[in-house]
Coordinates of C-alpha atoms in Angstrom, one line a residue:
M1 CA 28.0 5.7 32.9
V2 CA 24.9 4.0 34.4
F3 CA 22.2 5.3 36.7
V4 CA 21.0 2.0 38.2
G5 CA 23.0 -0.6 40.1
V6 CA 22.5 -3.5 42.5
H7 CA 23.3 -3.0 46.2
G8 CA 24.3 -6.1 48.2
Q9 CA 21.8 -5.4 50.9
W10 CA 19.2 -2.9 49.5
G11 CA 18.8 -4.4 46.0
C12 CA 18.2 -2.2 43.0
V13 CA 19.2 1.5 43.6
D14 CA 18.6 4.5 41.4
V15 CA 21.3 7.1 42.0
T16 CA 19.4 9.9 40.2
Q17 CA 17.1 10.0 43.3
A18 CA 18.4 11.5 46.5
E19 CA 16.9 8.5 48.5
L20 CA 18.3 6.1 45.9
G21 CA 14.8 4.8 45.2
C22 CA 15.0 2.6 48.3
G23 CA 14.9 5.0 51.2
Q24 CA 18.7 5.3 51.7
E25 CA 20.9 8.4 51.5
R26 CA 23.4 8.9 48.7
E27 CA 26.1 9.6 51.3
S28 CA 25.9 6.0 52.5
I29 CA 27.5 4.9 49.2
Y30 CA 29.5 8.0 48.2
K31 CA 33.2 8.1 49.0
T32 CA 32.9 5.8 52.0
K33 CA 36.0 4.3 53.6
K34 CA 34.9 0.9 52.8
P35 CA 33.6 0.5 49.2
A36 CA 29.9 0.2 49.0
P37 CA 28.7 -3.3 47.8
M38 CA 27.5 -1.9 44.5
S39 CA 27.5 -4.1 41.3
C40 CA 26.3 -3.8 37.7
Y41 CA 23.0 -5.4 36.8
E42 CA 24.5 -6.7 33.5
C43 CA 28.1 -7.9 34.3
D44 CA 28.1 -8.0 38.1
W45 CA 31.3 -5.9 38.2
R46 CA 31.8 -3.5 41.1
L47 CA 30.5 0.1 40.7
H48 CA 31.2 3.3 42.5
L49 CA 29.2 6.5 42.7
V50 CA 30.4 9.6 40.9
H51 CA 29.2 13.2 41.2
K52 CA 29.9 15.9 38.7
T53 CA 28.2 18.9 37.1
H54 CA 27.5 19.4 33.4
G55 CA 26.2 22.8 32.6
A56 CA 23.0 23.2 34.6
Y57 CA 22.9 19.5 35.4
D58 CA 24.0 18.1 38.8
L59 CA 24.9 14.6 37.8
W60 CA 25.0 11.5 40.0
F61 CA 25.9 8.3 38.2
L62 CA 27.6 4.9 38.6
R63 CA 30.9 4.0 37.0
H64 CA 32.5 0.6 36.5
A65 CA 35.6 -0.1 38.5
N66 CA 38.9 -0.5 36.6
N67 CA 39.4 -3.6 34.4
A68 CA 35.7 -4.2 34.0
P69 CA 34.8 -6.9 31.4
H70 CA 32.8 -6.2 28.3
C71 CA 29.3 -5.1 29.4
A72 CA 26.2 -4.1 27.5
A73 CA 25.4 -1.5 30.1
K74 CA 28.8 0.0 29.9
T75 CA 29.3 -0.1 26.2
A76 CA 25.8 0.7 25.0
G77 CA 27.2 3.7 23.0
E78 CA 25.3 6.2 25.1
G79 CA 26.9 9.6 25.0
M80 CA 26.4 12.5 27.4
Q81 CA 23.4 13.9 25.5
H82 CA 21.7 10.5 25.7
H83 CA 22.2 10.4 29.5
L84 CA 21.0 13.9 30.0
L85 CA 17.9 13.2 27.9
K86 CA 17.1 10.1 30.0
L87 CA 17.5 12.2 33.1
D88 CA 15.1 14.9 31.8
L89 CA 12.5 12.3 30.8
A90 CA 12.5 10.6 34.2
H91 CA 12.5 14.0 36.0
H92 CA 9.5 15.2 34.0
A93 CA 7.5 12.0 34.5
R94 CA 8.2 12.1 38.2
A95 CA 7.1 15.8 38.2
A96 CA 3.7 14.6 36.8
D97 CA 3.4 12.3 39.9
W98 CA 4.4 9.2 37.9
S99 CA 7.1 6.8 38.9
A100 CA 10.1 6.5 36.5
E101 CA 12.7 3.8 36.4
F102 CA 15.8 3.5 34.3
E103 CA 16.8 0.4 32.2
V104 CA 13.6 -1.6 32.9
A105 CA 13.8 -4.9 31.0
A106 CA 11.1 -7.4 29.9
P107 CA 11.1 -10.7 31.8
D108 CA 12.0 -12.5 28.6
G109 CA 14.6 -9.8 27.6
S110 CA 12.6 -8.8 24.5
W111 CA 12.9 -5.1 25.3
R112 CA 14.7 -2.8 27.7
A113 CA 13.3 0.7 28.2
D114 CA 15.6 3.7 28.8
V115 CA 12.9 5.1 31.1
M116 CA 9.8 3.3 32.1
A117 CA 7.1 5.7 33.4
T118 CA 4.2 4.2 35.3
S119 CA 1.0 5.9 36.3
P120 CA 0.1 6.2 40.1
D121 CA -2.6 3.5 39.7
G122 CA -0.2 1.2 37.7
K123 CA -2.7 0.9 34.8
R124 CA -0.5 2.7 32.3
R125 CA 3.2 2.2 31.4
V126 CA 5.0 4.3 28.9
A127 CA 8.5 3.6 27.6
L128 CA 10.3 6.8 27.0
E129 CA 13.1 6.0 24.6
A130 CA 16.1 8.3 24.0
Q131 CA 17.3 7.3 20.6
M132 CA 20.3 9.4 19.7
A133 CA 22.1 7.0 17.5
A134 CA 21.0 6.0 13.9
I135 CA 18.7 3.0 13.7
P136 CA 17.0 1.3 10.8
I137 CA 13.3 1.8 10.4
T138 CA 12.6 -1.9 10.5
D139 CA 14.4 -2.2 13.9
I140 CA 12.6 0.6 15.5
E141 CA 9.3 -0.7 14.2
A142 CA 10.0 -4.1 15.6
R143 CA 11.0 -2.7 19.0
T144 CA 7.8 -0.6 19.0
A145 CA 5.7 -3.7 18.2
R146 CA 7.2 -5.6 21.1
Y147 CA 6.2 -2.9 23.5
R148 CA 2.7 -2.9 22.2
A149 CA 2.5 -6.6 22.4
D150 CA 3.1 -6.3 26.1
G151 CA 0.5 -3.5 26.5
I152 CA 3.2 -0.7 26.9
E153 CA 2.9 2.7 25.3
V154 CA 6.1 4.1 23.8
C155 CA 7.5 7.4 22.5
W156 CA 10.9 7.7 20.8
F157 CA 12.9 10.9 21.3
T158 CA 15.8 12.0 19.2
D159 CA 17.9 15.0 18.6
R160 CA 19.1 13.9 15.2
K161 CA 18.6 16.4 12.3
T162 CA 17.5 13.8 9.8
V163 CA 15.2 11.1 11.2
P164 CA 13.7 8.8 8.5
W165 CA 11.7 6.9 11.1
L166 CA 10.0 9.9 12.7
D167 CA 6.8 9.3 10.7
N168 CA 6.8 5.5 11.1
V169 CA 6.5 5.2 14.9
P170 CA 5.2 7.4 17.7
S171 CA 8.1 9.7 18.1
V172 CA 9.3 13.3 18.4
Q173 CA 12.3 15.4 17.6
I174 CA 14.0 17.5 20.3
A175 CA 16.5 20.3 20.4
R176 CA 18.6 21.8 23.2
P177 CA 18.8 25.6 22.9
D178 CA 22.3 27.1 22.8
D179 CA 21.4 29.4 25.6
G180 CA 20.9 26.5 28.0
G181 CA 17.1 26.9 28.2
P182 CA 14.8 24.0 28.5
V183 CA 14.8 21.2 25.9
Q184 CA 12.2 21.8 23.2
V185 CA 10.1 19.3 21.2
T186 CA 10.5 20.6 17.7
A187 CA 8.7 18.0 15.5
G188 CA 6.2 15.2 16.1
P189 CA 3.1 17.0 17.7
A190 CA 0.6 18.2 15.1
R191 CA -2.5 20.2 14.8
F192 CA -5.3 20.0 12.2
V193 CA -6.4 23.1 10.4
P194 CA -9.9 22.7 9.1
E195 CA -11.1 24.3 5.8
W196 CA -14.6 24.0 4.3
C197 CA -16.4 25.4 1.3
E198 CA -18.9 28.0 2.3
D199 CA -21.7 25.9 0.8
R200 CA -20.9 22.4 2.1
D201 CA -23.5 20.9 -0.3
D202 CA -21.6 22.2 -3.4
C203 CA -17.8 21.8 -3.3
G204 CA -16.2 24.4 -5.6
L205 CA -12.5 24.3 -4.6
C206 CA -11.2 21.2 -6.4
E207 CA -11.6 19.8 -9.9
C208 CA -8.7 17.4 -9.7
E209 CA -8.9 13.6 -10.4
Y210 CA -9.2 12.8 -6.7
C211 CA -12.4 14.9 -6.5
G212 CA -14.2 13.0 -9.2
P213 CA -14.0 14.9 -12.5
G214 CA -16.7 14.3 -15.1
V215 CA -19.4 13.8 -12.5
D216 CA -22.5 15.8 -13.3
G217 CA -24.1 18.0 -10.7
P218 CA -22.8 19.4 -7.4
L219 CA -20.7 17.4 -5.0
P220 CA -20.7 17.9 -1.3
C221 CA -17.6 19.3 0.3
G222 CA -15.3 16.6 1.7
G223 CA -13.3 19.2 3.6
H224 CA -10.0 20.7 2.5
G225 CA -8.3 20.8 5.9
K226 CA -4.8 19.6 6.5
W227 CA -2.3 18.7 9.2
Q228 CA 0.5 21.0 10.2
M229 CA 3.3 20.6 12.6
A230 CA 2.6 22.2 16.0
E231 CA 4.9 25.0 17.3
S232 CA 7.8 24.0 19.5
L233 CA 7.0 23.3 23.1
P234 CA 9.0 22.5 26.2
L235 CA 9.9 18.8 26.7
E236 CA 8.4 19.0 30.2
R237 CA 5.1 20.1 28.9
F238 CA 5.0 17.3 26.3
V239 CA 5.9 14.6 28.8
T240 CA 3.3 15.9 31.2
A241 CA 0.7 15.8 28.4
I242 CA 1.6 12.1 27.7
C243 CA 1.1 11.3 31.4
A244 CA -2.2 13.2 31.5
N245 CA -3.3 11.3 28.4
T246 CA -4.2 14.7 26.7
T247 CA -1.9 14.0 23.8
R248 CA -1.9 10.6 22.0
P249 CA 0.0 9.1 19.1
H250 CA -2.2 8.9 16.0
R251 CA -1.8 7.7 12.5
L252 CA -3.2 10.5 10.3
R253 CA -6.2 9.6 8.2
A254 CA -7.2 12.8 6.3
K255 CA -6.1 12.1 2.7
G256 CA -5.0 14.3 -0.2
W257 CA -2.2 16.3 1.4
G258 CA 0.6 13.8 1.6
D259 CA 0.4 13.3 5.4
D260 CA -2.0 10.4 5.6
G261 CA -0.5 7.3 7.3
K262 CA 2.1 9.3 9.2
W263 CA 2.4 9.1 13.0
R264 CA 1.8 12.4 14.9
W265 CA 1.0 13.3 18.5
I266 CA -2.3 15.1 18.7
T267 CA -5.0 16.1 21.1
R268 CA -8.6 15.0 21.1
A269 CA -9.9 18.3 19.6
Y270 CA -7.7 17.8 16.5
F271 CA -8.8 14.1 16.3
D272 CA -12.4 15.3 16.2
L273 CA -11.7 17.9 13.5
E274 CA -10.0 15.2 11.4
E275 CA -12.8 12.8 12.0
E276 CA -15.4 15.3 10.7
Q277 CA -13.4 15.6 7.5
V278 CA -12.9 11.9 7.1
Q279 CA -16.6 11.3 7.5
A280 CA -17.5 14.1 5.1
E281 CA -15.1 12.7 2.5
A282 CA -16.6 9.3 2.9
R283 CA -20.1 10.8 2.2
R284 CA -18.6 12.6 -0.8
Q285 CA -17.2 9.4 -2.3
Q286 CA -20.6 7.7 -1.8
V287 CA -22.2 10.5 -3.9
I288 CA -19.6 10.2 -6.6
A289 CA -20.0 6.4 -6.6
R290 CA -23.8 6.7 -7.0
K291 CA -23.4 9.2 -9.9
I292 CA -20.8 7.2 -11.8
E293 CA -22.5 3.8 -11.3
P294 CA -24.7 4.1 -14.4
E295 CA -21.6 5.1 -16.5
R296 CA -19.6 2.2 -15.0
R297 CA -22.3 -0.2 -15.8
R298 CA -22.6 1.1 -19.4
R299 CA -18.9 0.7 -19.9
E300 CA -19.0 -2.8 -18.5
A301 CA -21.8 -3.7 -20.8
Q302 CA -20.0 -2.1 -23.8
H303 CA -16.9 -4.0 -22.9
A304 CA -18.8 -7.3 -22.6
S305 CA -20.5 -6.5 -26.0
E306 CA -17.1 -5.9 -27.6
Q307 CA -15.8 -9.1 -26.2
D308 CA -18.9 -11.0 -27.5
H309 CA -18.4 -9.3 -30.9
Q310 CA -14.8 -10.3 -31.0
A311 CA -15.6 -13.8 -30.0
A312 CA -18.2 -14.0 -32.8
I313 CA -15.6 -12.7 -35.3
N314 CA -13.1 -15.3 -34.1
A315 CA -15.7 -18.1 -34.4
L316 CA -16.5 -16.9 -38.0
L317 CA -12.9 -16.9 -39.0
Q318 CA -12.5 -20.3 -37.5
R319 CA -15.4 -21.7 -39.5
Q320 CA -14.2 -20.1 -42.7
Q321 CA -10.7 -21.5 -42.3
A322 CA -12.0 -24.9 -41.4
L323 CA -14.3 -25.1 -44.4
T324 CA -11.9 -23.8 -47.0
K325 CA -10.2 -27.1 -48.0
S326 CA -13.5 -29.0 -48.1
V327 CA -15.2 -26.3 -50.1
V328 CA -12.3 -26.4 -52.7
E329 CA -12.8 -30.1 -53.1
F330 CA -16.6 -29.7 -53.3
V331 CA -16.5 -27.0 -56.0
Y332 CA -13.8 -28.9 -57.9
Q333 CA -16.0 -32.0 -58.0
E334 CA -19.0 -29.9 -59.1
A335 CA -17.4 -27.4 -61.5
G336 CA -14.7 -29.6 -62.9
T337 CA -12.1 -27.0 -62.3
Y338 CA -10.1 -25.7 -59.4
P339 CA -11.6 -22.6 -57.7
H340 CA -9.8 -19.6 -56.3
V341 CA -10.6 -18.8 -52.7
A342 CA -10.0 -15.2 -51.4
E343 CA -7.8 -14.8 -48.4
H344 CA -10.6 -13.4 -46.2
G345 CA -14.2 -12.3 -46.1
T346 CA -15.3 -8.9 -47.5
P347 CA -18.3 -6.6 -47.1
D348 CA -19.4 -7.2 -50.7
F349 CA -20.0 -10.9 -49.8
A350 CA -21.6 -10.3 -46.4
M351 CA -18.2 -10.8 -44.7
G352 CA -18.1 -14.3 -46.2
V353 CA -15.1 -15.6 -48.1
P354 CA -15.8 -15.5 -51.8
V355 CA -14.9 -18.5 -54.0
Y356 CA -14.3 -17.9 -57.7
V357 CA -14.4 -20.3 -60.7
N358 CA -12.9 -19.0 -63.9
N359 CA -12.7 -15.5 -62.2
A360 CA -16.4 -15.4 -61.6
P361 CA -18.0 -15.6 -58.2
Y362 CA -19.3 -19.1 -57.6
A363 CA -19.8 -19.5 -53.8
V364 CA -19.5 -17.8 -50.4
I365 CA -18.0 -19.5 -47.3
C366 CA -19.9 -18.6 -44.1
P367 CA -21.5 -15.2 -44.8
V368 CA -22.8 -13.2 -41.9
A369 CA -26.6 -13.7 -41.7
G370 CA -27.3 -10.2 -40.6
R371 CA -25.6 -8.7 -43.6
L372 CA -27.4 -10.8 -46.2
P373 CA -30.7 -8.8 -46.6
A374 CA -28.9 -5.8 -48.1
L375 CA -27.1 -8.1 -50.6
R376 CA -29.9 -10.7 -51.1
D377 CA -30.3 -10.1 -54.8
L378 CA -26.7 -9.7 -55.6
L379 CA -25.7 -13.0 -54.0
A380 CA -28.8 -15.0 -55.0
S381 CA -27.1 -17.0 -57.6
L382 CA -24.2 -18.1 -55.4
V383 CA -23.8 -21.2 -53.3
L384 CA -23.6 -20.4 -49.6
F385 CA -21.5 -22.8 -47.5
T386 CA -22.0 -23.2 -43.7
A387 CA -20.4 -25.4 -41.1
T388 CA -23.5 -26.4 -39.1
E389 CA -27.2 -26.9 -39.6
R390 CA -27.9 -24.2 -37.1
E391 CA -25.9 -21.7 -39.1
R392 CA -27.7 -22.9 -42.3
R393 CA -31.1 -22.1 -40.8
R394 CA -29.9 -18.7 -39.6
I395 CA -28.6 -17.8 -43.1
A396 CA -31.6 -19.3 -44.9
A397 CA -33.9 -16.9 -42.9
Q398 CA -32.0 -13.9 -44.4
A399 CA -31.0 -15.1 -47.8
H400 CA -32.9 -15.0 -51.1
P401 CA -35.8 -17.5 -51.0
G402 CA -34.8 -20.8 -52.5
Q403 CA -31.1 -20.0 -52.5
R404 CA -28.8 -23.0 -52.4
I405 CA -27.1 -23.5 -49.0
E406 CA -24.7 -26.4 -48.4
V407 CA -23.7 -27.7 -45.0
I408 CA -20.2 -29.2 -44.7
E409 CA -19.6 -30.5 -41.2
V410 CA -15.9 -30.2 -40.1
D411 CA -14.0 -30.4 -36.8
L412 CA -14.0 -26.8 -35.6
T413 CA -12.0 -27.5 -32.4
A414 CA -8.9 -28.4 -34.4
T415 CA -8.7 -25.2 -36.4
P416 CA -7.6 -22.0 -34.6
P417 CA -9.1 -18.7 -35.9
T418 CA -7.2 -16.5 -38.2
H419 CA -7.3 -12.7 -38.2
G420 CA -7.1 -11.0 -41.5
A421 CA -5.0 -12.1 -44.4
Q422 CA -2.6 -15.0 -43.7
R423 CA 1.0 -15.0 -45.0
R424 CA 2.3 -18.3 -46.5
D425 CA 5.8 -19.5 -46.0
P426 CA 7.6 -19.5 -49.4
G427 CA 7.8 -23.3 -49.3
S428 CA 4.2 -24.1 -48.4
L429 CA 1.5 -25.3 -50.7
T430 CA -1.6 -23.3 -51.9
I431 CA -5.0 -24.8 -51.2
K432 CA -5.2 -25.7 -54.9
Q433 CA -1.9 -27.4 -54.9
A434 CA -2.8 -29.3 -51.7
V435 CA -6.0 -30.6 -53.3
I436 CA -4.2 -31.7 -56.5
R437 CA -1.6 -33.5 -54.5
M438 CA -4.3 -35.1 -52.3
M439 CA -6.2 -36.4 -55.3
G440 CA -3.1 -37.6 -57.1
L441 CA -3.7 -35.3 -60.1
D442 CA -0.2 -33.9 -60.0
H443 CA 1.0 -37.2 -61.6
V444 CA -1.4 -37.1 -64.5

């Protein structure tokens, strides 16, 4: 079943129109003694005109003659409901003083519209697509994009109960009443229901995360309106509104109700109501941003300080570890016995690593300068070891006057920092054992 064919003399004909769209009468090609020179625009096979009734519909359509080859127009999978919807769409567009043509294809074949409606001045073209079969979201989005690329508006119509793509492209859901009444648009058009706090300068409805909890002081109302599906309306009224440009496809922007980002058909009045709320919410977020900015900066500064503190700890651990072997050697040469070095620094030694000779404190490796004043007298008799001259000056300024401070320069880049006590493998050497082996004393 097709509605458009090619006449050998008149060119393209549309059998849904009494004058065939070319000023000729249907009777001139219907049941004539000599078959009319009608052929399919796809396969060029002969067509003949058929007339039948279907409920309230008086149908005129073209049928392929017997033994027709495989043809896209013939085997497009279009059922009766598809054909009836196409007829309705074309009829309603024509009733709005627009022209409507069936099966209009792009010059490059990138799209083919079920019904192409064109405004009287030719400035607007709207593809009215009857999509009764299942189709993947990606396919319908791609087809919509091709129409837009050519400056063509589009609306998809379906009677399917479950339509996953209904929110992804400009589309509506239709239904045919059982009583034979006019086709109804049941989903797709929407209306915006505004709601505002009585005092718009002090929003009191929401305290959810989205509304900015923890912000001191009043916040302006960002609006609490939401989108709702419009009530069902006749298909004729909807198509007329599309042609009159009083309803337009719109991707919803008001956030917080789960509808943002969906496509709906709306009027200008509802757009303005949504716009008022979108702008109010933007102002609300600006107020929230201004109020939380000091706290954000404080947290960033705290985070930076914590990072600097951790970096200082890592650097201290690195210096302490790097100095340990040299300090053991230094103390051995000076005290004549091997010292015991603690595993890590402790508060009692200003976070430096204590070194013991004969179980008595003898030295401290890299104490923290800032902790020395409180322990100045307790640590005055101990040798303080540092890794750099700069560190020596910093410690000397806080240590007991005249306290002995030794600088042992080592390669800090080759020693990674350690964190807390380090576990030794069972087969590894202690520092004392390593120094004894290094100096050859294990053979004495």
